[in-house]
Amino acid sequence: MTQNLQITAARPDPALLDLPWDIPLASWPDEVLAALPRGISRHVVRFVRLSGRVLAIKEIGETVAYREYELLRRLNRLDVPSVVPVGVITGRRDASGERLEAVLVTEHLQFSLPYRALFSQALRPDTATRLIDALAVLLVRLHLVGFYWGDVSLSNTLFRRDAETFAAYLVDAETGDLHRELTRGQRNYDIDLARTNIIGELMDLAAGEMLDEEVDEVGIGDALVERYNELWEALTGAEYFVADDRWRVDAHIERLNRLGFDVGELEMTTDIDGTTVRIQPKVVDAGHHSNRLFRLTGLDVQENQARRLLNDLDSYAAATGRQNDGEQLVAHDWLRKVFEPTVSAVPRELRRKLEPAQIFHELLDHRWYASERAGRDIPLPEAVASYVENVLRHRPDEKSLLGLPPGEQPAEDDPESDYFHLST
């Protein structure tokens, strides 16, 4: 049957035409698919490897597909953690000429996992709490830009490791909408729905014996609401102090920086007699530490990974007596003499198991504990060898290339095959 496909994409990839669009997505042959873990979805979703990247393809109504595609494009322009839209494909028909559903194509988020895949691994009992913390941060960031989600859940979120925590990404925006500013009612609806959905999802995990018996599902749902409200108040609430306590302005900014947010603008007003000052952040941008690390080194990593790498950069400056040197120069030397050689020392076939910044973070932890046990400072090369053999070699592969056959490596010219392409 001749196809009359219409592809809507910012940068159409001709290789898309090679996929079997005349077959319902649920029946696509295994040789086309990348074997990645899938979350729960109301739609059929499949992953394919195409042009050196992994794409997620979702069958969905044409109107909804176009709407979600545009929403995801707008969220990406706002730098909100979400999957990257590739395009919408319509005009599909099967061999008998019957109409098939349109599809939304997005890039698969490297090193990300759905929550059920995380709980299928041997993770610490506090995993649920860490996921909820990440989701609360994501929800606040979405609400700050005026995005009403309408279907907040763990199922509609992907998670990436961020040092000892997780970072959350929106993966399903079909029920969402962007506004100039959200009302309290819209925000509360998202929060209440998130609590209800999360409690249900955790109870489902408990029924499948995938959740630690000590986890309180309702308590975790309540914790999301509490964490969200605390963070929202810190980012948007006003603070009052007497005029003589001007140091509180810097303290307020430092507090937001510790939470991982940069303050682009502060509104400051005084009362009639000038004795009381009111400050309120007007523009708050996420990624304080990751932005700073990127400016210094070009490394594009998660917020808590950046915090850890910056700490190691500061330690390097102190150890080499260069605290008074230019920050950019010291950062360049740290990148060239510490970070890059350390990650390069990890065998190539193991580098794709985790993001380079996550490997470096875990290596620093491993070195610290090994030094404590040994009662001496373990040299970095020795720590790398120990970490590779005792930790990394036994970790699951969390990069998007999980669909490769065991032992098969990416091609040398594959842009995903070298860690420098992933981190700079």
Short mmCIF file of C-alpha atoms in Angstrom, two decimals:
data_model
loop_
_atom_site.label_atom_id
_atom_site.label_comp_id
_atom_site.label_asym_id
_atom_site.label_seq_id
_atom_site.Cartn_x
_atom_site.Cartn_y
_atom_site.Cartn_z
CA MET A 1 0.00 0.00 0.00
CA THR A 2 1.45 3.37 -1.01
CA GLN A 3 1.94 5.65 1.98
CA ASN A 4 1.09 9.35 1.99
CA LEU A 5 3.06 10.26 5.07
CA GLN A 6 3.22 13.79 6.41
CA ILE A 7 6.20 14.48 8.66
CA THR A 8 6.16 17.61 10.78
CA ALA A 9 9.56 18.26 12.34
CA ALA A 10 11.94 21.14 12.93
CA ARG A 11 14.78 19.08 11.40
CA PRO A 12 13.28 16.09 9.53
CA ASP A 13 15.48 13.00 9.42
CA PRO A 14 15.12 11.16 6.07
CA ALA A 15 15.85 7.89 7.89
CA LEU A 16 12.38 8.13 9.45
CA LEU A 17 11.00 7.01 6.09
CA ASP A 18 12.75 3.64 6.51
CA LEU A 19 10.57 2.63 9.49
CA PRO A 20 7.55 0.33 8.93
CA TRP A 21 4.81 2.95 9.23
CA ASP A 22 2.30 0.65 7.50
CA ILE A 23 2.35 -1.67 10.54
CA PRO A 24 0.58 -0.87 13.85
CA LEU A 25 3.20 0.14 16.40
CA ALA A 26 2.33 -2.77 18.70
CA SER A 27 3.31 -5.20 15.91
CA TRP A 28 6.65 -3.71 14.90
CA PRO A 29 9.29 -6.45 14.48
CA ASP A 30 11.97 -6.89 17.13
CA GLU A 31 14.80 -6.14 14.71
CA VAL A 32 13.53 -2.56 14.43
CA LEU A 33 13.24 -1.96 18.16
CA ALA A 34 15.72 -0.96 20.89
CA ALA A 35 15.17 -3.06 24.01
CA LEU A 36 14.71 -0.30 26.56
CA PRO A 37 12.66 -0.48 29.77
CA ARG A 38 9.22 1.08 29.25
CA GLY A 39 7.03 2.72 31.82
CA ILE A 40 3.27 2.35 32.10
CA SER A 41 1.46 4.29 29.37
CA ARG A 42 -2.11 4.58 28.12
CA HIS A 43 -0.68 4.55 24.59
CA VAL A 44 1.51 2.12 22.66
CA VAL A 45 5.14 3.26 22.94
CA ARG A 46 8.17 1.74 21.23
CA PHE A 47 11.87 2.67 21.04
CA VAL A 48 13.95 2.54 17.86
CA ARG A 49 17.61 3.26 17.12
CA LEU A 50 17.91 5.63 14.18
CA SER A 51 20.75 7.81 12.88
CA GLY A 52 22.89 7.22 15.95
CA ARG A 53 20.22 8.04 18.52
CA VAL A 54 17.32 6.33 20.23
CA LEU A 55 13.81 7.64 19.55
CA ALA A 56 10.59 7.04 21.45
CA ILE A 57 7.53 6.63 19.24
CA LYS A 58 4.02 6.95 20.67
CA GLU A 59 0.78 6.22 18.83
CA ILE A 60 -1.70 8.94 19.65
CA GLY A 61 -4.56 10.91 18.10
CA GLU A 62 -3.46 13.41 15.46
CA THR A 63 -4.78 16.53 17.21
CA VAL A 64 -3.27 15.51 20.54
CA ALA A 65 0.04 14.61 18.87
CA TYR A 66 0.41 18.06 17.31
CA ARG A 67 -0.58 19.76 20.54
CA GLU A 68 1.89 17.77 22.66
CA TYR A 69 4.63 18.33 20.09
CA GLU A 70 4.18 22.11 20.31
CA LEU A 71 3.99 22.04 24.12
CA LEU A 72 7.24 20.07 24.37
CA ARG A 73 8.93 22.49 21.98
CA ARG A 74 7.85 25.43 24.15
CA LEU A 75 9.01 23.69 27.33
CA ASN A 76 12.40 23.03 25.75
CA ARG A 77 12.73 26.69 24.82
CA LEU A 78 11.98 27.52 28.47
CA ASP A 79 14.76 25.10 29.52
CA VAL A 80 12.38 22.96 31.58
CA PRO A 81 13.51 19.33 32.15
CA SER A 82 11.48 17.43 29.56
CA VAL A 83 11.99 15.09 26.62
CA VAL A 84 12.98 16.64 23.29
CA PRO A 85 10.29 16.48 20.56
CA VAL A 86 11.40 15.26 17.13
CA GLY A 87 8.19 15.39 15.11
CA VAL A 88 4.70 14.16 14.30
CA ILE A 89 3.92 11.65 11.56
CA THR A 90 0.44 11.37 10.09
CA GLY A 91 -1.10 9.79 6.99
CA ARG A 92 -0.27 6.23 7.99
CA ARG A 93 -2.19 3.35 6.43
CA ASP A 94 -1.80 -0.42 6.69
CA ALA A 95 -1.47 -2.90 3.82
CA SER A 96 -5.25 -2.98 3.31
CA GLY A 97 -5.54 0.78 3.23
CA GLU A 98 -6.97 1.15 6.73
CA ARG A 99 -6.01 4.32 8.55
CA LEU A 100 -3.46 4.02 11.38
CA GLU A 101 -2.98 6.37 14.32
CA ALA A 102 -0.62 9.31 14.09
CA VAL A 103 2.61 9.10 16.10
CA LEU A 104 4.58 11.54 18.22
CA VAL A 105 8.35 11.05 18.01
CA THR A 106 10.66 12.23 20.80
CA GLU A 107 14.30 11.65 21.66
CA HIS A 108 14.85 9.06 24.33
CA LEU A 109 16.48 10.69 27.34
CA GLN A 110 19.93 9.14 27.78
CA PHE A 111 20.66 7.45 31.11
CA SER A 112 17.03 7.82 32.21
CA LEU A 113 14.76 5.15 33.63
CA PRO A 114 11.05 4.89 34.44
CA TYR A 115 10.31 4.52 38.13
CA ARG A 116 9.35 0.83 37.88
CA ALA A 117 12.73 0.00 36.34
CA LEU A 118 14.45 1.77 39.22
CA PHE A 119 12.52 -0.25 41.78
CA SER A 120 13.37 -3.47 39.97
CA GLN A 121 17.04 -2.86 40.88
CA ALA A 122 18.65 -3.29 44.27
CA LEU A 123 18.24 0.29 45.47
CA ARG A 124 18.25 1.68 48.97
CA PRO A 125 14.95 1.78 50.89
CA ASP A 126 14.86 5.59 50.64
CA THR A 127 14.59 5.46 46.84
CA ALA A 128 10.90 6.42 46.94
CA THR A 129 11.69 9.51 49.01
CA ARG A 130 14.47 10.59 46.64
CA LEU A 131 12.21 10.18 43.62
CA ILE A 132 9.51 12.24 45.31
CA ASP A 133 12.02 15.01 46.08
CA ALA A 134 13.01 15.08 42.40
CA LEU A 135 9.39 15.17 41.28
CA ALA A 136 8.62 18.05 43.68
CA VAL A 137 11.48 20.09 42.20
CA LEU A 138 10.25 19.35 38.67
CA LEU A 139 6.68 20.33 39.56
CA VAL A 140 7.85 23.63 41.06
CA ARG A 141 9.93 24.41 37.99
CA LEU A 142 6.96 23.68 35.72
CA HIS A 143 4.65 25.85 37.78
CA LEU A 144 7.16 28.70 37.84
CA VAL A 145 7.00 28.95 34.04
CA GLY A 146 3.21 28.65 34.05
CA PHE A 147 2.85 25.01 32.97
CA TYR A 148 -0.20 23.19 34.26
CA TRP A 149 0.50 19.47 33.98
CA GLY A 150 -2.92 17.98 34.60
CA ASP A 151 -1.64 14.41 35.03
CA VAL A 152 1.26 14.43 37.48
CA SER A 153 2.52 10.93 38.28
CA LEU A 154 5.65 8.84 38.50
CA SER A 155 4.55 7.09 35.29
CA ASN A 156 4.70 10.34 33.34
CA THR A 157 8.20 11.10 34.58
CA LEU A 158 11.68 9.84 33.76
CA PHE A 159 14.51 9.88 36.30
CA ARG A 160 18.24 10.33 35.90
CA ARG A 161 20.83 9.89 38.63
CA ASP A 162 22.12 13.17 40.03
CA ALA A 163 24.95 12.38 42.45
CA GLU A 164 23.22 10.81 45.48
CA THR A 165 19.79 12.04 44.34
CA PHE A 166 17.69 11.92 41.17
CA ALA A 167 16.65 14.50 38.59
CA ALA A 168 13.12 14.27 37.17
CA TYR A 169 12.04 14.98 33.58
CA LEU A 170 8.55 15.42 32.17
CA VAL A 171 7.89 12.77 29.53
CA ASP A 172 4.14 13.13 28.85
CA ALA A 173 2.62 16.57 28.24
CA GLU A 174 -0.61 15.65 26.44
CA THR A 175 -2.83 16.88 29.30
CA GLY A 176 -0.75 19.98 30.01
CA ASP A 177 -1.13 23.62 29.12
CA LEU A 178 1.05 26.73 29.30
CA HIS A 179 -0.30 29.91 30.90
CA ARG A 180 1.20 33.28 31.65
CA GLU A 181 0.85 32.44 35.35
CA LEU A 182 -0.92 29.65 37.23
CA THR A 183 -3.65 30.27 39.75
CA ARG A 184 -3.43 28.80 43.21
CA GLY A 185 -6.29 26.47 42.23
CA GLN A 186 -4.40 25.13 39.21
CA ARG A 187 -1.31 24.51 41.28
CA ASN A 188 -3.27 22.84 44.05
CA TYR A 189 -5.06 20.58 41.57
CA ASP A 190 -1.72 19.40 40.18
CA ILE A 191 -0.40 18.81 43.71
CA ASP A 192 -3.51 16.93 44.88
CA LEU A 193 -3.54 14.78 41.74
CA ALA A 194 0.17 14.06 42.15
CA ARG A 195 -0.39 12.89 45.72
CA THR A 196 -3.28 10.61 44.72
CA ASN A 197 -1.47 9.12 41.71
CA ILE A 198 1.78 8.55 43.58
CA ILE A 199 0.12 6.80 46.49
CA GLY A 200 -1.63 4.51 44.01
CA GLU A 201 1.56 3.80 42.08
CA LEU A 202 3.49 2.98 45.25
CA MET A 203 0.67 0.70 46.46
CA ASP A 204 0.87 -1.07 43.11
CA LEU A 205 4.62 -1.56 43.63
CA ALA A 206 3.96 -2.88 47.13
CA ALA A 207 1.41 -5.37 45.78
CA GLY A 208 4.06 -6.60 43.34
CA GLU A 209 6.60 -6.91 46.20
CA MET A 210 8.82 -4.27 44.53
CA LEU A 211 8.66 -1.85 47.46
CA ASP A 212 10.36 -2.10 50.82
CA GLU A 213 7.85 -3.15 53.50
CA GLU A 214 8.83 -0.18 55.66
CA VAL A 215 7.76 2.38 53.06
CA ASP A 216 4.61 4.30 54.02
CA GLU A 217 2.86 4.95 50.69
CA VAL A 218 0.51 7.59 52.10
CA GLY A 219 3.37 9.22 53.98
CA ILE A 220 5.38 9.48 50.76
CA GLY A 221 2.43 11.13 49.02
CA ASP A 222 2.08 13.60 51.88
CA ALA A 223 5.82 14.27 51.73
CA LEU A 224 5.51 15.37 48.10
CA VAL A 225 2.96 18.02 49.09
CA GLU A 226 5.12 19.18 51.99
CA ARG A 227 8.30 19.31 49.91
CA TYR A 228 6.54 21.19 47.10
CA ASN A 229 5.04 23.78 49.46
CA GLU A 230 8.37 24.38 51.22
CA LEU A 231 10.21 24.87 47.95
CA TRP A 232 7.48 27.06 46.42
CA GLU A 233 7.45 29.32 49.47
CA ALA A 234 11.24 29.60 49.47
CA LEU A 235 11.29 30.58 45.79
CA THR A 236 8.29 32.88 45.65
CA GLY A 237 7.54 34.01 49.21
CA ALA A 238 8.43 37.42 50.58
CA GLU A 239 10.79 37.97 53.51
CA TYR A 240 10.66 40.93 55.90
CA PHE A 241 13.49 42.33 58.02
CA VAL A 242 14.51 45.59 59.65
CA ALA A 243 16.50 47.99 57.52
CA ASP A 244 19.67 47.52 59.59
CA ASP A 245 19.74 43.77 58.74
CA ARG A 246 20.72 44.26 55.11
CA TRP A 247 22.87 41.14 55.27
CA ARG A 248 19.61 39.22 55.02
CA VAL A 249 19.43 40.06 51.31
CA ASP A 250 22.65 38.13 50.63
CA ALA A 251 21.55 35.38 53.01
CA HIS A 252 18.26 35.03 51.12
CA ILE A 253 20.06 34.74 47.79
CA GLU A 254 22.54 32.22 49.21
CA ARG A 255 19.65 30.12 50.50
CA LEU A 256 18.10 30.00 47.02
CA ASN A 257 21.51 29.14 45.56
CA ARG A 258 21.82 26.22 47.98
CA LEU A 259 18.45 24.99 46.73
CA GLY A 260 19.92 25.05 43.21
CA PHE A 261 18.31 28.26 41.92
CA ASP A 262 19.78 31.51 40.62
CA VAL A 263 18.04 34.80 41.39
CA GLY A 264 17.84 36.95 38.30
CA GLU A 265 15.98 39.82 39.97
CA LEU A 266 14.86 40.84 43.46
CA GLU A 267 12.05 43.20 44.33
CA MET A 268 12.87 45.28 47.42
CA THR A 269 10.43 47.69 49.06
CA THR A 270 10.40 49.55 52.39
CA ASP A 271 7.52 50.67 54.57
CA ILE A 272 6.60 54.34 55.00
CA ASP A 273 9.14 55.12 57.68
CA GLY A 274 11.85 53.01 56.08
CA THR A 275 12.37 50.72 59.08
CA THR A 276 11.17 47.48 57.48
CA VAL A 277 12.37 46.00 54.18
CA ARG A 278 10.45 43.46 52.10
CA ILE A 279 12.30 41.34 49.55
CA GLN A 280 10.84 38.90 47.05
CA PRO A 281 12.50 37.09 44.14
CA LYS A 282 10.89 38.07 40.84
CA VAL A 283 12.95 35.94 38.47
CA VAL A 284 14.23 32.57 39.65
CA ASP A 285 16.20 30.30 37.31
CA ALA A 286 17.03 26.70 38.13
CA GLY A 287 20.55 25.26 37.89
CA HIS A 288 22.78 27.52 40.00
CA HIS A 289 25.64 25.02 40.31
CA SER A 290 25.23 23.41 36.88
CA ASN A 291 25.26 26.87 35.26
CA ARG A 292 28.44 27.82 37.08
CA LEU A 293 30.20 24.56 36.19
CA PHE A 294 29.18 24.93 32.56
CA ARG A 295 30.58 28.47 32.43
CA LEU A 296 33.87 27.28 33.92
CA THR A 297 34.40 23.95 32.16
CA GLY A 298 31.78 23.39 29.47
CA LEU A 299 30.52 20.32 31.33
CA ASP A 300 26.72 20.09 31.09
CA VAL A 301 25.61 17.98 34.05
CA GLN A 302 22.84 17.67 36.64
CA GLU A 303 22.62 20.13 39.53
CA ASN A 304 23.90 17.91 42.36
CA GLN A 305 26.56 16.38 40.14
CA ALA A 306 27.73 19.93 39.42
CA ARG A 307 27.79 20.71 43.14
CA ARG A 308 30.06 17.69 43.74
CA LEU A 309 32.36 18.50 40.83
CA LEU A 310 32.68 22.11 41.97
CA ASN A 311 33.65 20.90 45.43
CA ASP A 312 36.39 18.76 43.88
CA LEU A 313 37.48 21.74 41.79
CA ASP A 314 37.78 23.81 44.98
CA SER A 315 39.78 20.99 46.62
CA TYR A 316 42.09 20.90 43.60
CA ALA A 317 42.65 24.65 43.84
CA ALA A 318 43.49 24.33 47.55
CA ALA A 319 45.77 21.32 47.08
CA THR A 320 47.73 23.07 44.34
CA GLY A 321 47.87 26.41 46.17
CA ARG A 322 45.95 28.22 43.46
CA GLN A 323 43.05 29.75 45.41
CA ASN A 324 44.11 33.22 44.24
CA ASP A 325 44.50 32.29 40.57
CA GLY A 326 41.85 33.04 37.97
CA GLU A 327 38.89 30.69 38.39
CA GLN A 328 38.68 29.93 34.66
CA LEU A 329 42.36 28.95 34.47
CA VAL A 330 42.15 26.66 37.50
CA ALA A 331 38.95 25.07 36.16
CA HIS A 332 40.61 24.43 32.79
CA ASP A 333 43.56 22.71 34.46
CA TRP A 334 41.26 20.64 36.72
CA LEU A 335 39.30 19.51 33.69
CA ARG A 336 42.46 18.58 31.77
CA LYS A 337 44.46 17.05 34.63
CA VAL A 338 41.80 15.51 36.87
CA PHE A 339 38.34 15.01 35.39
CA GLU A 340 39.14 13.93 31.83
CA PRO A 341 42.04 11.56 32.73
CA THR A 342 39.96 9.99 35.51
CA VAL A 343 36.98 9.23 33.29
CA SER A 344 39.28 8.13 30.45
CA ALA A 345 40.87 5.60 32.83
CA VAL A 346 37.55 3.76 32.98
CA PRO A 347 37.49 1.02 30.31
CA ARG A 348 35.65 2.23 27.22
CA GLU A 349 33.08 -0.57 27.31
CA LEU A 350 32.05 0.42 30.85
CA ARG A 351 31.77 4.19 30.33
CA ARG A 352 28.27 4.00 28.90
CA LYS A 353 26.89 2.43 32.07
CA LEU A 354 26.52 5.84 33.74
CA GLU A 355 26.94 9.48 32.84
CA PRO A 356 30.59 10.64 33.13
CA ALA A 357 29.74 13.08 35.92
CA GLN A 358 27.93 10.32 37.82
CA ILE A 359 30.92 8.01 37.41
CA PHE A 360 33.20 10.74 38.76
CA HIS A 361 30.88 11.39 41.71
CA GLU A 362 30.66 7.70 42.62
CA LEU A 363 34.41 7.34 42.20
CA LEU A 364 35.02 10.15 44.71
CA ASP A 365 32.68 8.43 47.17
CA HIS A 366 34.42 5.10 46.59
CA ARG A 367 37.83 6.67 47.14
CA TRP A 368 36.72 8.32 50.39
CA TYR A 369 35.33 5.10 51.87
CA ALA A 370 38.32 3.07 50.67
CA SER A 371 40.72 5.56 52.26
CA GLU A 372 38.78 5.44 55.52
CA ARG A 373 38.93 1.63 55.59
CA ALA A 374 42.62 1.56 54.68
CA GLY A 375 43.58 4.31 57.12
CA ARG A 376 45.50 6.14 54.38
CA ASP A 377 44.84 8.38 51.41
CA ILE A 378 44.14 6.16 48.40
CA PRO A 379 45.72 7.58 45.20
CA LEU A 380 43.21 8.34 42.47
CA PRO A 381 44.51 5.73 39.97
CA GLU A 382 44.22 3.02 42.65
CA ALA A 383 40.69 4.19 43.49
CA VAL A 384 39.71 4.08 39.81
CA ALA A 385 40.89 0.49 39.45
CA SER A 386 39.05 -0.55 42.61
CA TYR A 387 35.84 1.26 41.61
CA VAL A 388 35.83 -0.27 38.13
CA GLU A 389 36.32 -3.85 39.35
CA ASN A 390 34.22 -3.77 42.50
CA VAL A 391 31.40 -1.38 41.60
CA LEU A 392 31.02 -0.22 38.01
CA ARG A 393 31.51 -3.61 36.36
CA HIS A 394 28.49 -4.89 38.29
CA ARG A 395 26.21 -1.93 37.59
CA PRO A 396 23.36 -2.12 35.02
CA ASP A 397 23.80 -0.21 31.78
CA GLU A 398 21.73 2.98 32.05
CA LYS A 399 22.64 4.64 28.77
CA SER A 400 20.14 4.72 25.93
CA LEU A 401 22.06 2.05 24.01
CA LEU A 402 20.63 -0.79 26.08
CA GLY A 403 19.23 -2.20 22.86
CA LEU A 404 22.69 -3.17 21.58
CA PRO A 405 23.51 -6.89 21.74
CA PRO A 406 25.71 -7.85 24.73
CA GLY A 407 29.33 -6.94 24.10
CA GLU A 408 28.62 -4.86 20.99
CA GLN A 409 30.17 -1.41 21.09
CA PRO A 410 29.06 1.81 19.37
CA ALA A 411 30.83 2.63 16.13
CA GLU A 412 33.93 4.77 16.41
CA ASP A 413 32.21 7.60 14.52
CA ASP A 414 29.06 7.38 16.63
CA PRO A 415 28.60 10.74 18.38
CA GLU A 416 27.32 8.89 21.44
CA SER A 417 30.36 6.66 21.76
CA ASP A 418 32.72 9.10 23.46
CA TYR A 419 32.15 10.58 26.89
CA PHE A 420 33.40 14.01 25.80
CA HIS A 421 30.37 14.33 23.52
CA LEU A 422 28.12 13.56 26.46
CA SER A 423 29.56 16.08 28.84
CA THR A 424 30.89 19.09 26.96
#
